[in-house]
mmCIF file of C-alpha atoms in Angstrom:
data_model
loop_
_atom_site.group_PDB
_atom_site.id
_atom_site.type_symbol
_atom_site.label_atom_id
_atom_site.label_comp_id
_atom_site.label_asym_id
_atom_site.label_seq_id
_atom_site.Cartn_x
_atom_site.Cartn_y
_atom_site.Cartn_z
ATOM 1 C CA UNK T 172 112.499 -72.377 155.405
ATOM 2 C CA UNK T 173 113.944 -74.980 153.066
ATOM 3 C CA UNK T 174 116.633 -76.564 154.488
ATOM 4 C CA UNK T 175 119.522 -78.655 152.947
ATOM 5 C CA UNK T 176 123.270 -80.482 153.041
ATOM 6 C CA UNK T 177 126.002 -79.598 150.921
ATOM 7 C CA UNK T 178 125.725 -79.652 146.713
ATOM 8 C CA UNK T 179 122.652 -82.241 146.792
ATOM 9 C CA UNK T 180 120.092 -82.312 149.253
ATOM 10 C CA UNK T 181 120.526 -85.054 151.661
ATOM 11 C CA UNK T 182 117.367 -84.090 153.870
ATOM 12 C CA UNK T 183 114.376 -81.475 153.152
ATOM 13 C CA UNK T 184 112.334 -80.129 155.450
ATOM 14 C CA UNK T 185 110.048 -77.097 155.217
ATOM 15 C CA UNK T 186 109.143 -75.968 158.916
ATOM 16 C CA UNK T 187 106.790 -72.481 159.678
ATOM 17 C CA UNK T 188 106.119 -70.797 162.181
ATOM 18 C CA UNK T 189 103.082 -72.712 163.384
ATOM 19 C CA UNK T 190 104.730 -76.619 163.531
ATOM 20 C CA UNK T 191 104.734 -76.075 167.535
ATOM 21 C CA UNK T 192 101.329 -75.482 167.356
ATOM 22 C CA UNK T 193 100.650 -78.147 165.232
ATOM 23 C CA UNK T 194 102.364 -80.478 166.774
ATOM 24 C CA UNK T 195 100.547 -80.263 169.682
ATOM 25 C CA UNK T 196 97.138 -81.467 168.463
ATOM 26 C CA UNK T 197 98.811 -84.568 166.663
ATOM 27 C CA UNK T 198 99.310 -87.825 169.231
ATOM 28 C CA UNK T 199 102.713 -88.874 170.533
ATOM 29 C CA UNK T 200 103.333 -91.075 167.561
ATOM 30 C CA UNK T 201 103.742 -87.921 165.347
ATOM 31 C CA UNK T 202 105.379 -85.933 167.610
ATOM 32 C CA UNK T 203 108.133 -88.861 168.012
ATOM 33 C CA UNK T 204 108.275 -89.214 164.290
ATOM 34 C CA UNK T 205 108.799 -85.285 164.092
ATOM 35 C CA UNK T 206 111.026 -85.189 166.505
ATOM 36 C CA UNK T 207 113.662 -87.908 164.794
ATOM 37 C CA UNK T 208 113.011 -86.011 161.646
ATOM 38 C CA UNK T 209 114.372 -82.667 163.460
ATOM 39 C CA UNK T 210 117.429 -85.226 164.558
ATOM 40 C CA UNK T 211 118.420 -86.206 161.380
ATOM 41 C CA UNK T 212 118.093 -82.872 159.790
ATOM 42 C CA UNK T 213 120.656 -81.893 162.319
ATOM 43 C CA UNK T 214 122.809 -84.751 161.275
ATOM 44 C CA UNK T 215 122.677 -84.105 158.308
ATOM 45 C CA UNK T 216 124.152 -79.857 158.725
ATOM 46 C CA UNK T 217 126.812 -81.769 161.087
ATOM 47 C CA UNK T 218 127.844 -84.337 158.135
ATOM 48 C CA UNK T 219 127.074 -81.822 155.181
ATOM 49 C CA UNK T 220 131.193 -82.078 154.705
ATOM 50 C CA UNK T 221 131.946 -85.451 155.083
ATOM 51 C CA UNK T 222 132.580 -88.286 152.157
ATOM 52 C CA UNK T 223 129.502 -90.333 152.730
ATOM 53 C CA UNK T 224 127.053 -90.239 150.150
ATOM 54 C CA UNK T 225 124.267 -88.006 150.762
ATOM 55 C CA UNK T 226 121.717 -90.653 149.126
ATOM 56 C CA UNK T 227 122.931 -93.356 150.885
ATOM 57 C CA UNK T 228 123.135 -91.750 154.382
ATOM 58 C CA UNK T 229 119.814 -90.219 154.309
ATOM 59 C CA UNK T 230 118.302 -93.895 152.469
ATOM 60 C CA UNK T 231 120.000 -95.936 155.582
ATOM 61 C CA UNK T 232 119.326 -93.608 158.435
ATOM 62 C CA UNK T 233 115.408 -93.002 157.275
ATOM 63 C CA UNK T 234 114.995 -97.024 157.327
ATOM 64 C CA UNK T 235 116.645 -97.305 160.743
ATOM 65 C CA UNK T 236 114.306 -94.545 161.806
ATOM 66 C CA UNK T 237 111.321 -96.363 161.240
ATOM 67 C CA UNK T 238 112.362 -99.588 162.277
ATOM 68 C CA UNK T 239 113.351 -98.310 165.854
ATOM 69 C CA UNK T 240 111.742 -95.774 168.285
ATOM 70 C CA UNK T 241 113.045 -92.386 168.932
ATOM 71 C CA UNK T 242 114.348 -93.286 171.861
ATOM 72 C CA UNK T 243 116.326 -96.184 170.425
ATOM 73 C CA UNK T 244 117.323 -94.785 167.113
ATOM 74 C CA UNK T 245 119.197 -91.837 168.797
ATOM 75 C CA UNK T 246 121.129 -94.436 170.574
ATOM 76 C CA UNK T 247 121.883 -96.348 167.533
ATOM 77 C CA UNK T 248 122.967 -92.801 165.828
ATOM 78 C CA UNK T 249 125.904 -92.540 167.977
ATOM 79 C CA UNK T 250 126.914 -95.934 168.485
ATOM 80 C CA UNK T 251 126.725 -96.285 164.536
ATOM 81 C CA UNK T 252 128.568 -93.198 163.792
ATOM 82 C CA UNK T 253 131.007 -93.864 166.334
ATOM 83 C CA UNK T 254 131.463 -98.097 164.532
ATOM 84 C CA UNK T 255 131.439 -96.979 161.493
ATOM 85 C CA UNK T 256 130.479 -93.391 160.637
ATOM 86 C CA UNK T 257 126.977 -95.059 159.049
ATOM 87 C CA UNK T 258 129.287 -97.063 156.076
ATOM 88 C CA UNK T 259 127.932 -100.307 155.218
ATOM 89 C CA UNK T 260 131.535 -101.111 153.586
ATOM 90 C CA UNK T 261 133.537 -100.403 156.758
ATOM 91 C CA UNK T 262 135.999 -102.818 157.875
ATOM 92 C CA UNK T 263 138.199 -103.577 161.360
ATOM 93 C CA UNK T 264 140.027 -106.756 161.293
ATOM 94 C CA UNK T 265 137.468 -109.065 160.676
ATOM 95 C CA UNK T 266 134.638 -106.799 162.011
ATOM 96 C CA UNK T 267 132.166 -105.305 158.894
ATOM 97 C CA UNK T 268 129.602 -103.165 158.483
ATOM 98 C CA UNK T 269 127.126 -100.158 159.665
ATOM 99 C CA UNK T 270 127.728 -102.024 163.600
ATOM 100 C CA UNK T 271 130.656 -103.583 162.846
ATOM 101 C CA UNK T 272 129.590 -107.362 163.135
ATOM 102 C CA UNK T 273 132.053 -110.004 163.397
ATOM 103 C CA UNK T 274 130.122 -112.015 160.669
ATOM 104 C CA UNK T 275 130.937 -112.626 156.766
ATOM 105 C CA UNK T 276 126.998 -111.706 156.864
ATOM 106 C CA UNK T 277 127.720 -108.129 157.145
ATOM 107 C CA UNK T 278 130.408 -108.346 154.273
ATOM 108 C CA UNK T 279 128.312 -108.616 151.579
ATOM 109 C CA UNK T 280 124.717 -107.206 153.218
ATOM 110 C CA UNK T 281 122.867 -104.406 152.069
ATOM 111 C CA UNK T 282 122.037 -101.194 154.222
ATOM 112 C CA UNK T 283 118.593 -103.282 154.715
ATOM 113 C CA UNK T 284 120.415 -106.752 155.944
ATOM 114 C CA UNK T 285 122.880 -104.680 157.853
ATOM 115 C CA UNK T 286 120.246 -102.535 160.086
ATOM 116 C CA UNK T 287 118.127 -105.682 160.682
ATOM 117 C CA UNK T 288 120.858 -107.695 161.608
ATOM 118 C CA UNK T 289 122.389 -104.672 163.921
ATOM 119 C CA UNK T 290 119.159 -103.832 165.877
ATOM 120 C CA UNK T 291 118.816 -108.083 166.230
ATOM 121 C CA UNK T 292 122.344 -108.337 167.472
ATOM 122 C CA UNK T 293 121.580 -105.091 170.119
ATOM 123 C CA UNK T 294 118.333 -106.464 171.250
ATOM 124 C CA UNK T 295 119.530 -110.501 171.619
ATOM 125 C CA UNK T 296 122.465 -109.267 173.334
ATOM 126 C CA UNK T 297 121.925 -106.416 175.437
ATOM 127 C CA UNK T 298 118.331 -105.982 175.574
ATOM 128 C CA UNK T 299 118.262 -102.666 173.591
ATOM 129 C CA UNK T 300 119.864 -100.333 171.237
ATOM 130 C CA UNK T 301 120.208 -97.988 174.141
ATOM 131 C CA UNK T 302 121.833 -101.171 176.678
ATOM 132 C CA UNK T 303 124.149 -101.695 173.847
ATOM 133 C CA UNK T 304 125.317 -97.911 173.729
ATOM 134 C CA UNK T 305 125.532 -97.785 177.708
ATOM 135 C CA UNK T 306 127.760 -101.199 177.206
ATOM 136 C CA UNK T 307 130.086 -99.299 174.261
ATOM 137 C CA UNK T 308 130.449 -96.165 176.370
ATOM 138 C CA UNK T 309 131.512 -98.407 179.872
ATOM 139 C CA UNK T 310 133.857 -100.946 177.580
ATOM 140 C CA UNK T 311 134.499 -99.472 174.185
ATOM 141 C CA UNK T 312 132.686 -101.957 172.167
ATOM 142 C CA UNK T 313 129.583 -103.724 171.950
#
């Protein structure tokens, strides 16, 4: 089954009826990688109406996917879409960005600059992606 968001595709996948059993020859690597892939293809159904561009959500998300673990990323999926809904040209006071940094940095970074310089920021700070969401759900910012 084919599936896809809105007008344009934001995310294809084709799953049948034997990815379980797949799945379970391939190592944990894969199965990780699979099971983000799953994630965002459920993101994207959930924000198939929203304003974002579906190039530029899927683009963004896919390189902060492979630049965290599972584990991480799905931490940095709601504390992202929480700060900022995954726009890199989101603003609050003097607070910019995918992770709303209080830097001029993350004025005029790309989706690139911005995820590097979010998952630095989580990890220098907090430890983690996921430390930084536990901090942001006890306070209400990180």
């Amino acid at each position: 089954m084919w599936l896809s968001c809105g007008k344009r595709p934001r995310f294809t996948l084709l799953l049948d009826s034997t990815y379980t059993m797949h799945s379970a020859r391939q190592g944990p690597k894969e199965i990780a990688r699979r099971w983000v892939v799953h994630l965002l293809a459920g993101l994207c159904l959930l924000l198939s109406s929203s304003g974002a561009s579906a190039v530029d959500l899927k683009t963004i998300q896919s390189y902060a996917g492979h630049k965290l673990t599972p584990l991480e990323f799905s931490a940095a999926l709601v504390l992202w879409t929480k700060e900022s809904n995954w726009n890199i040209r989101a603003r609050n006071g003097s607070h910019y960005g995918l992770c709303q940094g209080r830097s001029q940095y993350m004025r005029h970074a790309n989706y690139r600059q911005q995820v590097r310089w979010c998952i630095s920021y989580a990890y220098n700070r907090y430890g983690s992606m996921a430390l930084a969401l536990k901090h942001w759900r006890q306070f209400g910012w990180h």
